[in-house]
Short mmCIF file of C-alpha atoms in Angstrom, two decimals:
data_model
loop_
_atom_site.label_atom_id
_atom_site.label_comp_id
_atom_site.label_asym_id
_atom_site.label_seq_id
_atom_site.Cartn_x
_atom_site.Cartn_y
_atom_site.Cartn_z
CA UNK A 1 12.56 -23.89 64.77
CA UNK A 2 10.21 -27.02 62.32
CA UNK A 3 6.83 -26.36 63.93
CA UNK A 4 4.21 -28.67 62.85
CA UNK A 5 0.64 -27.41 63.98
CA UNK A 6 -2.42 -29.21 64.83
CA UNK A 7 -5.63 -26.86 64.27
CA UNK A 8 -7.59 -28.70 67.07
CA UNK A 9 -6.27 -30.69 70.65
CA UNK A 10 -9.13 -31.55 71.40
CA UNK A 11 -12.92 -32.21 69.16
CA UNK A 12 -15.96 -34.15 70.97
CA UNK A 13 -18.05 -35.26 67.81
CA UNK A 14 -20.72 -37.93 67.50
CA UNK A 15 -20.88 -41.33 65.47
CA UNK A 16 -21.75 -40.09 61.92
CA UNK A 17 -20.15 -37.11 62.16
CA UNK A 18 -17.79 -35.88 59.46
CA UNK A 19 -14.60 -34.65 61.30
CA UNK A 20 -11.82 -32.41 59.85
CA UNK A 21 -8.46 -32.41 61.21
CA UNK A 22 -5.94 -30.09 60.13
CA UNK A 23 -2.32 -30.07 60.30
CA UNK A 24 0.07 -27.46 58.73
CA UNK A 25 4.06 -27.43 58.98
CA UNK A 26 6.19 -24.41 58.17
CA UNK A 27 9.51 -25.79 57.32
CA UNK A 28 8.55 -26.49 53.52
CA UNK A 29 9.16 -30.39 53.59
CA UNK A 30 7.86 -32.85 50.96
CA UNK A 31 6.30 -35.52 53.22
CA UNK A 32 4.25 -35.13 56.04
CA UNK A 33 2.21 -37.92 57.69
CA UNK A 34 -0.62 -38.94 60.12
CA UNK A 35 -0.41 -41.40 62.44
CA UNK A 36 -2.62 -42.63 65.63
CA UNK A 37 -1.72 -43.53 69.29
CA UNK A 38 -3.87 -45.25 71.36
CA UNK A 39 -2.84 -47.20 74.83
CA UNK A 40 -1.27 -50.57 74.22
CA UNK A 41 -0.89 -50.24 70.51
CA UNK A 42 1.32 -47.90 70.07
CA UNK A 43 1.62 -45.41 67.11
CA UNK A 44 0.22 -46.34 63.83
CA UNK A 45 0.52 -45.15 60.36
CA UNK A 46 -2.50 -44.09 58.62
CA UNK A 47 -1.37 -42.17 55.82
CA UNK A 48 1.49 -40.77 54.20
CA UNK A 49 1.92 -37.43 51.77
CA UNK A 50 5.41 -37.12 49.70
CA UNK A 51 3.77 -34.71 47.54
CA UNK A 52 0.99 -32.73 46.68
CA UNK A 53 -2.21 -34.47 45.24
CA UNK A 54 -0.19 -37.90 46.17
CA UNK A 55 -1.16 -39.79 49.35
CA UNK A 56 -0.03 -43.44 49.73
CA UNK A 57 -1.39 -45.26 52.76
CA UNK A 58 -0.96 -46.63 55.37
CA UNK A 59 -0.89 -49.69 58.45
CA UNK A 60 -4.56 -48.53 59.23
CA UNK A 61 -6.39 -46.36 56.60
CA UNK A 62 -9.66 -47.85 56.86
CA UNK A 63 -12.14 -45.38 57.91
CA UNK A 64 -10.10 -42.56 56.65
CA UNK A 65 -9.43 -40.27 54.14
CA UNK A 66 -6.88 -37.79 53.45
CA UNK A 67 -6.08 -33.88 51.33
CA UNK A 68 -2.81 -32.20 50.11
CA UNK A 69 -3.87 -29.54 47.99
CA UNK A 70 -1.25 -27.76 49.16
CA UNK A 71 2.58 -28.81 50.19
CA UNK A 72 2.09 -27.16 54.12
CA UNK A 73 -0.96 -29.21 54.53
CA UNK A 74 -2.25 -32.38 55.02
CA UNK A 75 -5.87 -33.34 56.38
CA UNK A 76 -6.96 -36.37 57.89
CA UNK A 77 -10.80 -37.06 57.34
CA UNK A 78 -13.28 -39.31 59.09
CA UNK A 79 -15.93 -39.49 56.48
CA UNK A 80 -18.97 -40.94 59.47
CA UNK A 81 -16.84 -41.32 62.87
CA UNK A 82 -17.24 -43.70 64.91
CA UNK A 83 -16.26 -44.55 68.72
CA UNK A 84 -13.15 -46.75 67.12
CA UNK A 85 -12.14 -44.09 66.37
CA UNK A 86 -10.89 -42.36 69.76
CA UNK A 87 -7.83 -41.95 69.84
CA UNK A 88 -4.89 -39.81 69.82
CA UNK A 89 -4.10 -38.23 66.34
CA UNK A 90 -0.33 -37.13 65.89
CA UNK A 91 0.59 -35.27 62.74
CA UNK A 92 4.13 -35.10 61.40
CA UNK A 93 6.66 -33.70 58.51
CA UNK A 94 9.96 -34.25 57.07
CA UNK A 95 11.98 -33.10 54.38
CA UNK A 96 12.30 -35.67 51.48
CA UNK A 97 16.26 -36.93 51.17
CA UNK A 98 17.14 -38.11 47.64
CA UNK A 99 19.22 -40.72 47.58
CA UNK A 100 18.19 -42.46 51.09
CA UNK A 101 14.75 -43.48 50.36
CA UNK A 102 13.01 -40.51 50.79
CA UNK A 103 11.85 -41.26 54.41
CA UNK A 104 15.62 -40.27 56.14
CA UNK A 105 14.99 -36.55 57.33
CA UNK A 106 14.14 -35.87 60.96
CA UNK A 107 10.58 -36.26 61.66
CA UNK A 108 8.92 -33.83 63.66
CA UNK A 109 5.48 -33.35 65.79
CA UNK A 110 2.34 -31.54 66.16
CA UNK A 111 1.00 -31.11 70.02
CA UNK A 112 -1.80 -33.72 69.04
CA UNK A 113 -5.21 -33.90 68.37
CA UNK A 114 -7.52 -35.49 71.28
CA UNK A 115 -10.67 -37.22 69.42
CA UNK A 116 -13.60 -38.89 71.24
CA UNK A 117 -16.30 -39.82 69.37
CA UNK A 118 -19.62 -40.20 71.39
CA UNK B 1 9.85 -57.76 59.33
CA UNK B 2 11.41 -54.99 61.04
CA UNK B 3 9.91 -55.15 65.31
CA UNK B 4 11.78 -52.43 67.16
CA UNK B 5 11.54 -53.25 70.76
CA UNK B 6 12.02 -51.65 74.08
CA UNK B 7 13.14 -52.75 77.66
CA UNK B 8 11.77 -52.04 80.20
CA UNK B 9 7.87 -50.79 79.67
CA UNK B 10 9.15 -48.24 82.51
CA UNK B 11 11.29 -46.69 85.03
CA UNK B 12 12.07 -45.35 87.83
CA UNK B 13 14.85 -43.21 89.47
CA UNK B 14 16.10 -41.29 91.83
CA UNK B 15 16.94 -37.18 90.92
CA UNK B 16 20.66 -37.15 89.87
CA UNK B 17 21.29 -41.07 88.60
CA UNK B 18 22.73 -41.75 85.04
CA UNK B 19 20.54 -43.82 83.31
CA UNK B 20 20.26 -45.92 80.08
CA UNK B 21 17.44 -46.73 78.15
CA UNK B 22 17.52 -49.70 75.34
CA UNK B 23 16.05 -49.83 72.32
CA UNK B 24 16.75 -53.37 69.81
CA UNK B 25 15.39 -54.17 66.31
CA UNK B 26 15.01 -57.32 64.25
CA UNK B 27 16.70 -55.97 60.93
CA UNK B 28 20.49 -54.11 60.94
CA UNK B 29 19.32 -52.29 57.27
CA UNK B 30 18.13 -49.32 58.47
CA UNK B 31 18.56 -46.17 57.28
CA UNK B 32 18.69 -44.19 60.53
CA UNK B 33 17.09 -44.25 63.81
CA UNK B 34 15.69 -41.50 65.83
CA UNK B 35 15.00 -40.95 69.86
CA UNK B 36 11.83 -39.33 70.37
CA UNK B 37 9.63 -37.65 73.35
CA UNK B 38 7.08 -37.69 75.06
CA UNK B 39 5.31 -35.84 77.90
CA UNK B 40 1.53 -36.74 78.48
CA UNK B 41 -1.36 -36.39 76.43
CA UNK B 42 0.89 -33.96 73.84
CA UNK B 43 3.03 -35.19 71.03
CA UNK B 44 6.54 -36.25 70.19
CA UNK B 45 10.12 -34.11 70.50
CA UNK B 46 12.65 -35.12 68.12
CA UNK B 47 15.74 -35.71 70.67
CA UNK B 48 18.50 -37.12 68.60
CA UNK B 49 18.54 -38.55 65.26
CA UNK B 50 21.53 -40.98 64.38
CA UNK B 51 22.27 -42.12 60.58
CA UNK B 52 22.96 -45.63 59.52
CA UNK B 53 26.60 -44.58 59.46
CA UNK B 54 26.87 -42.94 62.91
CA UNK B 55 27.86 -44.48 66.02
CA UNK B 56 26.56 -41.80 68.02
CA UNK B 57 24.70 -38.50 68.55
CA UNK B 58 25.23 -36.00 71.84
CA UNK B 59 22.89 -33.41 72.37
CA UNK B 60 23.53 -31.69 76.26
CA UNK B 61 22.75 -34.35 78.87
CA UNK B 62 21.37 -36.89 76.20
CA UNK B 63 23.93 -39.53 74.30
CA UNK B 64 22.75 -41.58 71.88
CA UNK B 65 24.51 -44.67 70.82
CA UNK B 66 23.63 -46.85 67.37
CA UNK B 67 25.42 -50.59 66.95
CA UNK B 68 23.59 -51.74 63.87
CA UNK B 69 25.39 -55.49 63.68
CA UNK B 70 24.06 -55.99 67.02
CA UNK B 71 20.55 -53.96 66.35
CA UNK B 72 20.90 -51.97 69.20
CA UNK B 73 20.91 -48.37 70.65
CA UNK B 74 20.87 -46.99 73.76
CA UNK B 75 20.14 -43.37 75.44
CA UNK B 76 22.07 -42.32 78.16
CA UNK B 77 20.98 -39.18 80.29
CA UNK B 78 23.09 -37.92 82.83
CA UNK B 79 22.17 -36.68 86.40
CA UNK B 80 18.40 -37.35 85.48
CA UNK B 81 15.96 -34.65 87.22
CA UNK B 82 12.33 -34.01 87.15
CA UNK B 83 11.64 -32.52 84.40
CA UNK B 84 13.15 -36.06 82.32
CA UNK B 85 9.83 -37.72 83.47
CA UNK B 86 8.03 -38.61 80.02
CA UNK B 87 7.70 -41.42 77.62
CA UNK B 88 11.44 -42.07 75.02
CA UNK B 89 9.96 -43.71 72.05
CA UNK B 90 12.75 -44.51 69.12
CA UNK B 91 11.61 -45.40 65.76
CA UNK B 92 14.17 -46.48 62.70
CA UNK B 93 13.91 -46.37 59.22
CA UNK B 94 13.72 -49.83 57.59
CA UNK B 95 15.61 -50.15 54.32
CA UNK B 96 13.64 -52.64 52.41
CA UNK B 97 9.78 -50.33 52.96
CA UNK B 98 11.24 -46.85 53.56
CA UNK B 99 9.24 -46.37 56.46
CA UNK B 100 9.63 -45.69 59.82
CA UNK B 101 8.49 -48.49 62.86
CA UNK B 102 8.12 -47.19 66.66
CA UNK B 103 8.78 -49.28 69.51
CA UNK B 104 6.45 -48.92 71.83
CA UNK B 105 8.38 -46.57 74.80
CA UNK B 106 9.89 -46.54 78.04
CA UNK B 107 8.31 -44.39 80.58
CA UNK B 108 10.59 -42.98 82.73
CA UNK B 109 9.75 -41.37 86.00
CA UNK B 110 12.23 -39.20 88.06
CA UNK B 111 11.75 -38.61 91.85
CA UNK B 112 12.97 -35.63 93.35
#
């Protein structure tokens, strides 16, 4: 079974702190994604990566950065956490499929990281 | 711009009922459609993936259909159980962007 593991299920941080959210997948997937999920707003894509050291902005990248130094690991960084970044953060991965847009493989999610910024 | 809509937002049924969840999308140019389940406070679990060339997929008591021309998909749950209570989301990969677009979800409650 594909497993996407997010290192922290619950975090509480203070405004201005630097926050790292780690995600590891064990199925050799090329694509990895970070979403945030908020009531009434649904899932919104923050950043994604198609390969090591590659990153692409999603719909709401402001206030976030990412790092992908190894294929299996994709980190989300909040340089200076703010209260409006309190949210559920979801990591996902899928395989890159040639000839079909590259993003058509089945998507697998981690358990989520609930971040509260005080 | 591709938009995905799930109606109703919430549904409550008695145990044992067969039920249908709906998902509609505005642009028929999709690569695939995926149904997910989300339990409160948890991540999303993939249920079924339907490629654009397929009409349906089945897994156990779940059956998902896809009608690209009308921009609709349905998730059929047979003989519902209280353990099926969760939020169900659908998502499509749009051809023009290659991005996954999610619906807002339908929250299902199955009462014993």
